Amino acid sequence: MSWGIELWDQNDNLAIHTNRGIDALDKYANFLRDRVAIETEYAGKLRRLVKNYQPKKKEEEDNEFTSMQAFRNLLKEVGDLAGQREVVSESLQLQIIQGVTLLSKTLRDDRKKCLSDGAMLQQNLSTQLSSLERAKRNYEKAYRDSEKAVENYKKADMDLNLSRAEVERYKTIMTSKIQQSDDAKNEYANQLQKTNNLQQQHFSILLPAVLSRLQELDEKRTRGIREFIIGAAEVESSVAPIIARCMEGIVKAGESINEKEDSFKVIERYQSGFTPPTDIPFEDLSKLDPDSLQDHYSNSMSNHLTMRGTMSANKIKKRVGIFNIFGSNKQRQIIEACITMKNSLTADGQKEDFSDLPPNQQRKKLQAKIAELQQKIAQETNARDGLMKMKIVYETNSSLGNPMTVEGQLNESEHKLEKLKIDLKKYQGYFERANQAQVANNSPQANRNQLQNGHRTSRHSNGSADDHHDEGDDQPDDAGSLSRSGSEDNVAQIQNGHNNNNNGSASPESGLGTSHTSLPGSGQGSANENAIGEDAYFETEVEPLQPLGTCRALYPFEASSEGSIPMNEGEELQVIEIDQGDGWTRVRRANDSNGWDEGFVPTSYIECTLYA
């Protein structure tokens, strides 16, 4: 079916139809632009939502609970969903909208040219029809004039009153008019033939060609709309598998929540390690000295409140009047001790040995601090070894650099490493004393000594015991006294350059021993370590980091930045360093040369399974 044949007389309607079709194409383009704007806005709001609900720094301690871990994984998956909506928006903008816009412009230009050609053909035909009409009118006028001239000649020829000359004049006029009529007739016949030829060519060849071009233009528009609609659906379908994985990740995050495990972690976090108070003994006031009866009663009540105060983090304290601050030497000693303790507080306001925490929490804090120091020692050792290798290369080939340029950095690294080792020994000593204090407090003899004559006694470092009613001062309990005295003794020994634990190793009860993060020599406290020569550093071999777990690549990744490594979808890798908040995880895999390839990959591209 061809428009040129079937619709030869519908040129105006076809022009209107093609214009409406291109307007429909533009309408679809506007629809896509609005959808892209909605997708972009939706992705931006999702990312803003994820950012607003990211755990704050003060909430990091709650990240150990499975519910909070699931919520973090949920936020990560929602962020990935936002990324996929951005991919849809960008693909629609680059692949579909630009194609629709270009097609619309091309169709309008082609339609304009077709209509211009059709108008020119119609104008040529109209011009020829006008010439034919004019030739016909001339022929009719000339024919009437010739008929009239013939009639006048006949009348003159029959009139006997006219002279011969008059009759000849009428004859000459008749002959001239007949000639003009014949010429007009020939011109009319010529124009009629031209018009018929042009009209036949116009309606059989020229106009159908223009209308066929309009038909092709309209079919191209229709075909383009079909392809663009399918293309937009394919863009959506291309991200559907990733979106499905995000949904699976959200479901997996929800299924990973374990209420029993969270309850156990709450116990681990807040368990103080104290034993419940024993029964309060009966006090026979008739057998006590009347002068000390009142003090003894007040001290007993204070001791009972102190035992109860363990439930509220020891917040019950006795207030002392401002005029009694310097009332005795003992109080001045307490003030000086407080000033000394303030200087040894950590950044979060806790004591350096965490002796202000309950025993269980103190040991956990010390374990975390020891692990942190061991990790820093490992990092600093790697940095030092790198500087030493650089220095050796510079000494071997001076064209690469001056060995003295790394000397300052090497000395600074040595000082940092030595300071970290000293801190590690110090905190290991704190941890050992905390364990000893816990064992002492949990012994039956310690429980029996907590209540003597109906009131508590405090044990000092010199082994003496003072009653609580001496001068009305508050004394710390056994655990706090042992922890404080142990930390002070250890600090003093560290400052004097030695430690009472000669071999520097942690006790078997501490559970430290050699862990996967400890380095050769980091846990040994011999005095010879501080005097290790450079030759010993050259021979030191740093063991590779032990894997923290495994991971599986969810998507392929091409390494485009320094320090990253590529991976294929489904590839299994070892995790040697977890995400530190920058979105990258350090992984390792075996290569063909019996070695290891290490580098960073995006955390959102992998699924990690950490060892327990």
Coordinates of C-alpha atoms in Angstrom, one line a residue:
M1 CA 0.0 0.0 0.0
S2 CA 1.4 3.4 -1.1
W3 CA 0.2 6.8 0.0
G4 CA 1.2 8.1 -3.5
I5 CA -1.4 5.9 -5.2
E6 CA -4.1 5.5 -2.6
L7 CA -4.0 9.0 -1.1
W8 CA -3.0 11.1 -4.2
D9 CA -5.7 13.7 -3.3
Q10 CA -5.0 13.8 0.5
N11 CA -1.9 15.9 0.6
D12 CA -3.2 18.3 3.2
N13 CA -4.4 15.6 5.5
L14 CA -1.1 13.7 5.2
A15 CA 0.8 16.9 6.1
I16 CA -1.4 17.2 9.3
H17 CA -0.9 13.5 10.1
T18 CA 2.8 13.6 9.9
N19 CA 3.0 16.7 12.0
R20 CA 0.9 15.1 14.7
G21 CA 3.1 12.0 14.6
I22 CA 6.3 14.0 15.2
D23 CA 4.5 15.9 18.0
A24 CA 3.8 12.4 19.6
L25 CA 7.5 11.6 19.3
D26 CA 8.4 14.8 21.1
K27 CA 5.8 14.0 23.8
Y28 CA 7.5 10.7 24.4
A29 CA 10.8 12.4 24.7
N30 CA 9.4 14.8 27.3
F31 CA 8.0 11.8 29.2
L32 CA 11.5 10.2 29.2
R33 CA 13.0 13.5 30.5
D34 CA 10.5 13.7 33.3
R35 CA 11.2 10.0 34.2
V36 CA 15.0 10.6 34.2
A37 CA 14.4 13.6 36.5
I38 CA 12.3 11.4 38.8
E39 CA 14.9 8.6 38.8
T40 CA 17.7 11.0 39.5
E41 CA 15.8 12.6 42.4
Y42 CA 14.8 9.2 43.7
A43 CA 18.5 8.0 43.7
G44 CA 19.6 11.2 45.3
K45 CA 17.0 11.0 48.1
L46 CA 18.0 7.3 48.7
R47 CA 21.6 8.3 49.0
R48 CA 20.7 11.2 51.3
L49 CA 18.6 8.7 53.4
V50 CA 21.5 6.3 53.7
K51 CA 23.8 9.1 54.7
N52 CA 21.4 10.5 57.3
Y53 CA 21.0 7.0 58.9
Q54 CA 24.6 6.0 58.9
P55 CA 25.8 5.1 62.4
K56 CA 27.3 8.0 64.2
K57 CA 30.7 7.8 65.8
K58 CA 29.2 7.6 69.2
E59 CA 27.1 4.6 68.1
E60 CA 30.1 2.6 66.8
E61 CA 30.2 0.5 70.0
D62 CA 26.7 -0.9 69.1
N63 CA 28.0 -2.2 65.8
E64 CA 28.9 -5.6 67.4
F65 CA 25.2 -6.4 67.7
T66 CA 23.7 -8.5 64.8
S67 CA 20.7 -6.1 64.5
M68 CA 23.0 -3.1 64.0
Q69 CA 25.2 -5.1 61.6
A70 CA 22.0 -6.0 59.6
F71 CA 20.9 -2.4 59.6
R72 CA 24.4 -1.4 58.2
N73 CA 24.1 -4.0 55.5
L74 CA 20.6 -2.8 54.8
L75 CA 22.0 0.7 54.3
K76 CA 24.7 -0.6 52.0
E77 CA 22.2 -2.5 49.9
V78 CA 19.9 0.6 49.7
G79 CA 23.0 2.6 48.6
D80 CA 23.5 0.0 45.8
L81 CA 19.9 0.4 44.8
A82 CA 20.4 4.1 44.5
G83 CA 23.4 3.4 42.3
Q84 CA 21.3 1.2 40.0
R85 CA 18.6 3.9 39.8
E86 CA 21.4 6.3 38.7
V87 CA 22.5 3.8 36.1
V88 CA 19.0 3.7 34.7
S89 CA 18.8 7.5 34.7
E90 CA 22.1 7.9 32.9
S91 CA 21.3 5.1 30.3
L92 CA 18.0 6.6 29.5
Q93 CA 19.6 10.0 29.1
L94 CA 22.5 8.9 26.9
Q95 CA 20.9 6.0 24.9
I96 CA 17.1 6.9 24.6
I97 CA 16.5 10.6 25.0
Q98 CA 19.3 11.7 22.8
G99 CA 18.2 9.2 20.1
V100 CA 14.6 10.4 20.3
T101 CA 15.7 14.1 20.1
L102 CA 17.9 13.4 17.1
L103 CA 15.2 11.4 15.3
S104 CA 12.6 14.2 15.9
K105 CA 14.9 16.8 14.5
T106 CA 15.6 14.7 11.4
L107 CA 12.0 13.9 10.8
R108 CA 11.0 17.6 11.0
D109 CA 13.6 18.6 8.5
D110 CA 12.6 15.8 6.1
R111 CA 8.9 16.6 6.4
K112 CA 9.6 20.2 5.7
K113 CA 11.5 19.4 2.6
C114 CA 8.8 17.0 1.4
L115 CA 6.1 19.6 1.9
S116 CA 8.2 22.2 0.1
D117 CA 8.7 19.8 -2.9
G118 CA 5.0 19.0 -3.0
A119 CA 4.1 22.7 -2.9
M120 CA 6.5 23.4 -5.8
L121 CA 4.9 20.7 -7.9
Q122 CA 1.4 22.0 -7.1
Q123 CA 2.5 25.5 -8.0
N124 CA 3.9 24.3 -11.4
L125 CA 0.6 22.6 -12.1
S126 CA -1.4 25.6 -11.1
T127 CA 0.7 27.8 -13.4
Q128 CA 0.2 25.5 -16.4
L129 CA -3.6 25.5 -15.7
S130 CA -3.6 29.2 -15.6
S131 CA -1.8 29.4 -19.0
L132 CA -4.3 27.0 -20.4
E133 CA -7.2 29.1 -19.2
R134 CA -5.7 32.2 -20.6
A135 CA -5.1 30.6 -24.0
K136 CA -8.7 29.4 -24.0
R137 CA -10.1 32.8 -23.3
N138 CA -7.9 34.3 -26.1
Y139 CA -9.1 31.7 -28.5
E140 CA -12.8 32.3 -27.6
K141 CA -12.4 36.1 -28.1
A142 CA -10.6 35.7 -31.4
Y143 CA -13.2 33.2 -32.6
R144 CA -16.1 35.7 -31.8
D145 CA -14.2 38.5 -33.5
S146 CA -13.7 36.4 -36.6
E147 CA -17.3 35.4 -36.7
K148 CA -18.4 39.0 -36.4
A149 CA -15.9 40.1 -39.2
V150 CA -17.3 37.4 -41.5
E151 CA -20.9 38.6 -40.8
N152 CA -19.9 42.2 -41.5
Y153 CA -18.2 41.3 -44.8
K154 CA -21.3 39.4 -46.0
K155 CA -23.5 42.4 -45.2
A156 CA -21.2 44.8 -47.0
D157 CA -20.9 42.5 -50.0
M158 CA -24.7 42.4 -50.3
D159 CA -25.1 46.2 -49.8
L160 CA -25.2 47.8 -53.3
N161 CA -24.8 51.2 -51.9
L162 CA -21.2 50.6 -50.7
S163 CA -18.3 51.1 -53.0
R164 CA -15.9 48.4 -54.1
A165 CA -13.2 49.9 -51.8
E166 CA -15.5 49.6 -48.8
V167 CA -16.2 46.0 -49.5
E168 CA -12.5 45.2 -49.9
R169 CA -11.8 46.8 -46.5
Y170 CA -14.4 44.6 -44.8
K171 CA -12.9 41.6 -46.5
T172 CA -9.4 42.5 -45.3
I173 CA -10.7 42.8 -41.7
M174 CA -12.4 39.4 -42.0
T175 CA -9.3 37.8 -43.3
S176 CA -7.2 39.2 -40.4
K177 CA -9.7 38.2 -37.7
I178 CA -9.9 34.6 -39.1
Q179 CA -6.1 34.4 -39.0
Q180 CA -6.0 35.6 -35.4
S181 CA -8.7 33.1 -34.5
D182 CA -6.7 30.3 -36.0
D183 CA -3.5 31.4 -34.1
A184 CA -5.4 31.6 -30.8
K185 CA -6.9 28.1 -31.5
N186 CA -3.4 26.7 -32.2
E187 CA -2.1 28.3 -28.9
Y188 CA -5.0 26.9 -27.0
A189 CA -4.4 23.5 -28.4
N190 CA -0.7 23.7 -27.5
Q191 CA -1.3 24.8 -23.9
L192 CA -4.0 22.1 -23.5
Q193 CA -1.5 19.4 -24.6
K194 CA 1.2 20.8 -22.2
T195 CA -1.3 20.9 -19.3
N196 CA -2.5 17.4 -19.9
N197 CA 1.1 16.1 -20.0
L198 CA 2.1 17.9 -16.9
Q199 CA -1.0 16.9 -15.0
Q200 CA -0.5 13.2 -15.9
Q201 CA 3.1 13.4 -14.8
H202 CA 2.2 15.3 -11.6
F203 CA -0.4 12.8 -10.4
S204 CA 1.3 9.6 -11.6
I205 CA 5.0 10.3 -10.9
L206 CA 5.9 13.5 -9.1
L207 CA 3.3 13.8 -6.4
P208 CA 3.3 10.0 -5.5
A209 CA 7.1 10.2 -5.0
V210 CA 6.6 13.1 -2.5
L211 CA 3.8 11.3 -0.7
S212 CA 5.9 8.1 -0.6
R213 CA 8.6 10.0 1.1
L214 CA 6.1 11.2 3.6
Q215 CA 5.0 7.6 4.2
E216 CA 8.6 6.5 4.7
L217 CA 9.1 9.4 7.1
D218 CA 6.1 8.4 9.2
E219 CA 7.0 4.7 9.2
K220 CA 10.5 5.7 10.4
R221 CA 8.9 7.6 13.2
T222 CA 6.7 4.7 14.2
R223 CA 9.6 2.3 14.0
G224 CA 11.7 4.6 16.1
I225 CA 9.1 4.8 18.9
R226 CA 8.9 1.0 19.0
E227 CA 12.7 0.7 19.3
F228 CA 13.0 3.4 21.9
I229 CA 10.2 1.8 24.1
I230 CA 11.9 -1.6 23.9
G231 CA 15.3 0.0 24.6
A232 CA 14.0 1.8 27.7
A233 CA 12.6 -1.6 28.9
E234 CA 16.0 -3.2 28.3
V235 CA 17.8 -0.5 30.3
E236 CA 15.5 -1.3 33.2
S237 CA 15.9 -5.1 32.7
S238 CA 19.7 -4.8 32.6
V239 CA 19.8 -3.6 36.3
A240 CA 17.1 -6.0 37.4
P241 CA 19.6 -8.8 38.4
I242 CA 21.6 -6.4 40.5
I243 CA 18.5 -5.0 42.1
A244 CA 17.4 -8.6 42.8
R245 CA 20.8 -9.3 44.5
C246 CA 20.3 -6.2 46.6
M247 CA 16.9 -7.5 47.7
E248 CA 18.6 -10.9 48.5
G249 CA 21.2 -9.0 50.5
I250 CA 18.5 -7.2 52.4
V251 CA 16.7 -10.5 53.1
K252 CA 20.1 -12.1 54.1
A253 CA 20.8 -9.1 56.4
G254 CA 17.4 -9.6 58.1
E255 CA 18.0 -13.4 58.5
S256 CA 21.4 -12.7 60.0
I257 CA 19.9 -11.1 63.1
N258 CA 20.3 -13.4 66.1
E259 CA 18.5 -12.3 69.3
K260 CA 20.3 -14.8 71.5
E261 CA 23.7 -13.7 70.2
D262 CA 22.8 -10.0 70.8
S263 CA 21.7 -10.9 74.4
F264 CA 25.0 -12.6 75.0
K265 CA 26.9 -9.6 73.7
V266 CA 24.9 -7.4 76.1
I267 CA 26.1 -9.6 78.9
E268 CA 29.7 -9.4 77.6
R269 CA 29.5 -5.6 77.4
Y270 CA 28.0 -4.8 80.7
Q271 CA 29.0 -7.7 82.9
S272 CA 31.0 -6.2 85.8
G273 CA 32.6 -9.4 87.2
F274 CA 31.5 -8.5 90.7
T275 CA 29.8 -11.2 92.8
P276 CA 26.5 -10.4 94.4
P277 CA 26.7 -9.2 98.0
T278 CA 26.5 -11.8 100.7
D279 CA 24.0 -11.7 103.6
I280 CA 24.3 -8.8 105.9
P281 CA 25.4 -10.1 109.3
F282 CA 23.5 -9.3 112.5
E283 CA 25.1 -6.6 114.5
D284 CA 24.7 -6.8 118.3
L285 CA 24.9 -3.1 119.2
S286 CA 25.1 -3.9 122.9
K287 CA 28.5 -5.4 122.4
L288 CA 30.0 -2.2 120.7
D289 CA 31.6 0.8 122.3
P290 CA 28.9 3.5 122.7
D291 CA 31.4 6.2 121.5
S292 CA 31.9 4.5 118.2
L293 CA 28.3 3.3 117.8
Q294 CA 27.3 6.2 115.6
D295 CA 30.4 6.1 113.3
H296 CA 30.1 2.4 113.0
Y297 CA 26.4 2.6 112.0
S298 CA 27.1 5.3 109.4
N299 CA 30.0 3.3 108.0
S300 CA 27.9 0.2 107.7
M301 CA 25.2 2.0 105.8
S302 CA 27.8 3.6 103.5
N303 CA 29.3 0.2 102.8
H304 CA 25.9 -1.2 102.0
L305 CA 25.2 1.7 99.6
T306 CA 28.6 1.1 98.0
M307 CA 27.8 -2.5 97.3
R308 CA 24.4 -1.5 95.9
G309 CA 26.2 1.2 93.9
T310 CA 27.7 -1.4 91.6
M311 CA 24.4 -1.6 89.8
S312 CA 24.6 2.1 88.8
A313 CA 28.3 2.3 87.9
N314 CA 29.4 3.4 91.4
K315 CA 27.7 6.8 91.1
I316 CA 26.9 7.0 94.8
K317 CA 29.7 9.1 96.4
K318 CA 30.0 11.0 99.6
R319 CA 30.1 14.8 99.4
V320 CA 32.8 16.6 101.4
G321 CA 32.4 20.2 102.5
I322 CA 34.6 22.8 100.8
F323 CA 36.1 23.8 104.0
N324 CA 37.2 20.3 104.8
I325 CA 39.2 19.8 101.6
F326 CA 42.5 20.5 103.2
G327 CA 41.5 19.2 106.6
S328 CA 44.1 16.5 106.9
N329 CA 47.3 15.2 105.3
K330 CA 45.4 12.2 104.0
Q331 CA 43.0 14.4 102.1
R332 CA 45.9 16.3 100.6
Q333 CA 47.4 13.1 99.5
I334 CA 44.2 12.1 97.8
I335 CA 44.0 15.5 96.0
E336 CA 47.6 15.0 94.7
A337 CA 46.7 11.5 93.6
C338 CA 43.7 12.8 91.8
I339 CA 45.8 15.4 90.0
T340 CA 48.3 12.6 89.0
M341 CA 45.5 10.4 87.8
K342 CA 44.0 13.2 85.7
N343 CA 47.2 13.6 83.9
S344 CA 47.1 9.9 83.0
L345 CA 43.6 9.8 81.7
T346 CA 42.8 8.7 78.1
A347 CA 41.2 10.9 75.5
D348 CA 37.7 9.6 76.5
G349 CA 38.2 10.5 80.1
Q350 CA 39.1 7.0 81.4
K351 CA 42.2 6.0 83.3
E352 CA 45.1 4.7 81.4
D353 CA 44.8 1.2 82.9
F354 CA 41.0 1.4 82.8
S355 CA 40.9 0.6 86.5
D356 CA 37.8 2.8 86.9
L357 CA 35.9 0.2 85.0
P358 CA 34.5 -3.1 86.3
P359 CA 36.9 -6.0 86.2
N360 CA 35.4 -7.7 83.1
Q361 CA 35.2 -4.4 81.2
Q362 CA 38.7 -3.5 82.2
R363 CA 40.1 -6.7 80.8
K364 CA 38.2 -6.3 77.6
K365 CA 39.5 -2.7 77.2
L366 CA 43.0 -3.9 77.9
Q367 CA 42.7 -6.7 75.4
A368 CA 41.5 -4.3 72.7
K369 CA 44.3 -1.9 73.5
I370 CA 46.9 -4.7 73.3
A371 CA 45.5 -5.8 69.9
E372 CA 45.5 -2.2 68.7
L373 CA 49.2 -1.8 69.7
Q374 CA 50.1 -5.1 68.1
Q375 CA 48.5 -3.9 64.8
K376 CA 50.3 -0.6 65.0
I377 CA 53.6 -2.4 65.7
A378 CA 53.0 -4.6 62.6
Q379 CA 52.3 -1.6 60.4
E380 CA 55.2 0.4 61.7
T381 CA 57.5 -2.7 61.3
N382 CA 56.4 -2.9 57.6
A383 CA 57.1 0.8 57.2
R384 CA 60.5 0.4 58.8
D385 CA 61.4 -2.6 56.6
G386 CA 60.3 -0.7 53.5
L387 CA 62.5 2.2 54.5
M388 CA 65.4 -0.1 55.1
K389 CA 65.0 -1.8 51.7
M390 CA 64.8 1.7 50.1
K391 CA 68.0 2.7 51.9
I392 CA 69.8 -0.5 50.7
V393 CA 68.7 0.2 47.1
Y394 CA 69.9 3.7 47.3
E395 CA 73.3 2.5 48.7
T396 CA 73.6 0.0 46.0
N397 CA 72.7 2.4 43.2
S398 CA 73.2 6.0 44.1
S399 CA 71.7 7.2 40.9
L400 CA 68.2 6.3 42.2
G401 CA 68.5 8.5 45.3
N402 CA 70.5 9.6 48.3
P403 CA 70.5 7.1 51.2
M404 CA 70.6 10.0 53.7
T405 CA 67.2 11.2 52.6
V406 CA 65.5 8.2 54.3
E407 CA 67.8 8.3 57.4
G408 CA 65.6 10.8 59.2
Q409 CA 62.4 8.8 58.4
L410 CA 64.1 5.6 59.5
N411 CA 65.1 7.1 62.8
E412 CA 61.6 8.4 63.4
S413 CA 60.2 5.0 62.6
E414 CA 62.6 3.4 65.0
H415 CA 61.5 5.8 67.8
K416 CA 57.8 5.1 67.1
L417 CA 58.4 1.4 67.1
E418 CA 60.3 1.5 70.4
K419 CA 57.6 3.6 72.0
L420 CA 54.9 1.2 70.8
K421 CA 56.8 -1.8 72.2
I422 CA 57.1 0.0 75.5
D423 CA 53.4 0.8 75.5
L424 CA 52.6 -2.9 74.6
K425 CA 54.7 -4.1 77.6
K426 CA 53.0 -1.7 79.9
Y427 CA 49.5 -2.7 78.8
Q428 CA 50.4 -6.4 79.0
G429 CA 51.4 -5.7 82.6
Y430 CA 48.1 -4.0 83.2
F431 CA 46.3 -7.0 81.8
E432 CA 48.3 -9.5 83.9
R433 CA 47.6 -7.6 87.1
A434 CA 43.9 -7.3 86.2
N435 CA 43.7 -11.1 85.8
Q436 CA 45.5 -11.5 89.1
A437 CA 43.2 -9.1 90.8
Q438 CA 40.2 -11.0 89.4
V439 CA 41.5 -14.3 90.7
A440 CA 42.2 -12.8 94.1
N441 CA 38.7 -11.3 94.3
N442 CA 37.0 -14.5 93.3
S443 CA 38.8 -16.6 95.9
P444 CA 36.9 -17.8 99.0
Q445 CA 39.3 -16.1 101.3
A446 CA 38.7 -12.8 99.6
N447 CA 34.9 -13.2 99.9
R448 CA 35.3 -13.9 103.5
N449 CA 37.5 -10.9 104.1
Q450 CA 35.1 -8.5 102.4
L451 CA 32.9 -8.4 105.6
Q452 CA 34.6 -8.3 108.9
N453 CA 32.7 -7.2 112.0
G454 CA 29.8 -6.1 109.8
H455 CA 31.9 -3.6 107.7
R456 CA 34.3 -3.7 104.6
T457 CA 38.0 -3.2 104.7
S458 CA 40.2 -1.9 102.0
R459 CA 43.6 -3.5 101.1
H460 CA 46.5 -1.2 100.4
S461 CA 49.7 -1.9 98.5
N462 CA 51.6 -2.3 101.8
G463 CA 49.3 -4.9 103.0
S464 CA 47.6 -2.8 105.7
A465 CA 43.9 -2.6 106.1
D466 CA 42.1 0.5 107.3
D467 CA 38.5 0.7 108.4
H468 CA 36.2 2.9 106.3
H469 CA 35.3 5.0 109.3
D470 CA 38.8 6.5 109.5
E471 CA 38.3 10.2 109.1
G472 CA 35.2 9.6 107.1
D473 CA 37.1 9.0 103.8
D474 CA 35.9 6.8 101.0
Q475 CA 38.2 4.0 100.2
P476 CA 38.2 2.0 96.9
D477 CA 37.3 -1.6 97.0
D478 CA 39.8 -4.5 96.6
A479 CA 39.6 -4.7 92.8
G480 CA 40.1 -1.0 92.3
S481 CA 42.9 -0.8 94.8
L482 CA 44.8 -3.7 93.3
S483 CA 44.3 -2.4 89.7
R484 CA 45.5 1.1 90.7
S485 CA 48.5 0.0 92.7
G486 CA 49.4 -2.5 89.9
S487 CA 49.2 0.1 87.2
E488 CA 51.2 2.7 89.2
D489 CA 53.9 0.1 90.0
N490 CA 54.1 -1.0 86.4
V491 CA 54.4 2.6 85.2
A492 CA 57.2 3.2 87.6
Q493 CA 59.1 0.1 86.5
I494 CA 58.6 1.1 82.8
Q495 CA 60.0 4.5 83.5
N496 CA 63.0 3.1 85.3
G497 CA 63.8 1.0 82.1
H498 CA 62.8 -2.5 83.3
N499 CA 59.8 -4.6 84.1
N500 CA 59.2 -7.0 86.9
N501 CA 58.2 -9.6 84.2
N502 CA 61.6 -10.2 82.9
N503 CA 60.7 -12.3 79.9
G504 CA 57.9 -9.8 79.0
S505 CA 55.5 -12.5 77.9
A506 CA 51.9 -12.5 79.0
S507 CA 50.7 -15.1 81.5
P508 CA 48.9 -18.1 80.2
E509 CA 45.8 -17.0 81.9
S510 CA 45.8 -13.7 79.9
G511 CA 45.1 -15.6 76.7
L512 CA 47.5 -13.4 74.7
G513 CA 50.5 -15.6 73.9
T514 CA 51.2 -15.3 70.2
S515 CA 48.3 -14.2 68.1
H516 CA 48.0 -13.8 64.3
T517 CA 48.7 -10.1 64.6
S518 CA 51.8 -10.3 66.8
L519 CA 55.2 -9.8 65.3
P520 CA 58.5 -11.5 66.0
G521 CA 59.8 -9.8 69.1
S522 CA 56.8 -7.7 69.8
G523 CA 55.7 -9.8 72.7
Q524 CA 59.2 -10.4 74.2
G525 CA 60.4 -7.9 76.8
S526 CA 64.2 -8.7 77.0
A527 CA 66.5 -5.7 77.3
N528 CA 68.5 -6.8 74.3
E529 CA 65.7 -6.0 72.0
N530 CA 66.1 -2.3 72.4
A531 CA 69.7 -2.6 71.2
I532 CA 69.2 -4.6 68.0
G533 CA 71.6 -3.5 65.3
E534 CA 70.9 -2.7 61.7
D535 CA 72.2 -6.0 60.6
A536 CA 69.5 -7.8 62.6
Y537 CA 66.9 -5.6 60.8
F538 CA 68.2 -6.7 57.5
E539 CA 67.6 -10.3 58.3
T540 CA 64.2 -9.9 59.8
E541 CA 61.4 -11.4 57.7
V542 CA 57.9 -10.2 58.3
E543 CA 55.3 -13.0 58.1
P544 CA 52.4 -12.3 55.7
L545 CA 49.2 -11.1 57.4
Q546 CA 46.9 -14.0 58.4
P547 CA 43.6 -14.0 56.6
L548 CA 40.6 -12.6 58.5
G549 CA 38.1 -14.5 56.4
T550 CA 37.1 -15.1 52.8
C551 CA 35.1 -13.2 50.3
R552 CA 33.3 -13.9 47.0
A553 CA 33.2 -11.4 44.1
L554 CA 29.6 -10.4 43.3
Y555 CA 30.5 -8.4 40.3
P556 CA 33.6 -8.1 38.0
F557 CA 36.0 -5.3 38.8
E558 CA 38.7 -3.8 36.6
A559 CA 41.6 -2.3 38.6
S560 CA 42.0 1.3 37.4
S561 CA 43.8 2.9 40.4
E562 CA 47.1 2.2 42.1
G563 CA 46.9 -0.4 44.9
S564 CA 43.7 -2.1 43.5
I565 CA 43.6 -5.5 41.9
P566 CA 41.1 -6.9 39.3
M567 CA 38.7 -9.7 40.0
N568 CA 36.1 -11.8 38.2
E569 CA 32.6 -12.5 39.2
G570 CA 32.3 -15.5 41.6
E571 CA 36.1 -15.5 42.3
E572 CA 37.1 -16.5 45.9
L573 CA 39.6 -14.3 47.7
Q574 CA 41.1 -14.0 51.2
V575 CA 40.3 -11.0 53.3
I576 CA 43.4 -9.6 55.1
E577 CA 42.1 -6.2 56.0
I578 CA 38.5 -5.2 56.5
D579 CA 36.9 -1.9 55.3
Q580 CA 38.1 1.0 57.4
G581 CA 35.2 3.2 56.4
D582 CA 36.6 4.3 53.0
G583 CA 34.7 1.7 50.9
W584 CA 37.7 -0.5 50.1
T585 CA 38.7 -3.9 51.4
R586 CA 42.2 -5.4 51.2
V587 CA 42.2 -8.9 49.7
R588 CA 44.7 -11.5 48.6
R589 CA 44.9 -14.4 46.2
A590 CA 47.5 -16.9 45.0
N591 CA 49.2 -16.3 41.6
D592 CA 50.8 -18.6 39.1
S593 CA 54.3 -18.0 40.5
N594 CA 53.5 -19.6 43.9
G595 CA 53.2 -16.1 45.4
W596 CA 50.4 -13.8 46.5
D597 CA 48.7 -10.9 44.8
E598 CA 47.4 -8.3 47.3
G599 CA 45.3 -5.2 46.7
F600 CA 42.1 -3.3 47.4
V601 CA 38.7 -4.0 45.9
P602 CA 35.4 -2.1 46.4
T603 CA 33.6 -3.4 49.5
S604 CA 30.2 -3.3 47.7
Y605 CA 31.4 -5.6 45.0
I606 CA 32.2 -8.6 47.4
E607 CA 30.4 -10.7 50.0
C608 CA 32.6 -11.3 53.0
T609 CA 32.6 -14.3 55.4
L610 CA 34.9 -13.5 58.4
Y611 CA 36.3 -16.2 60.6
A612 CA 34.9 -16.4 64.1

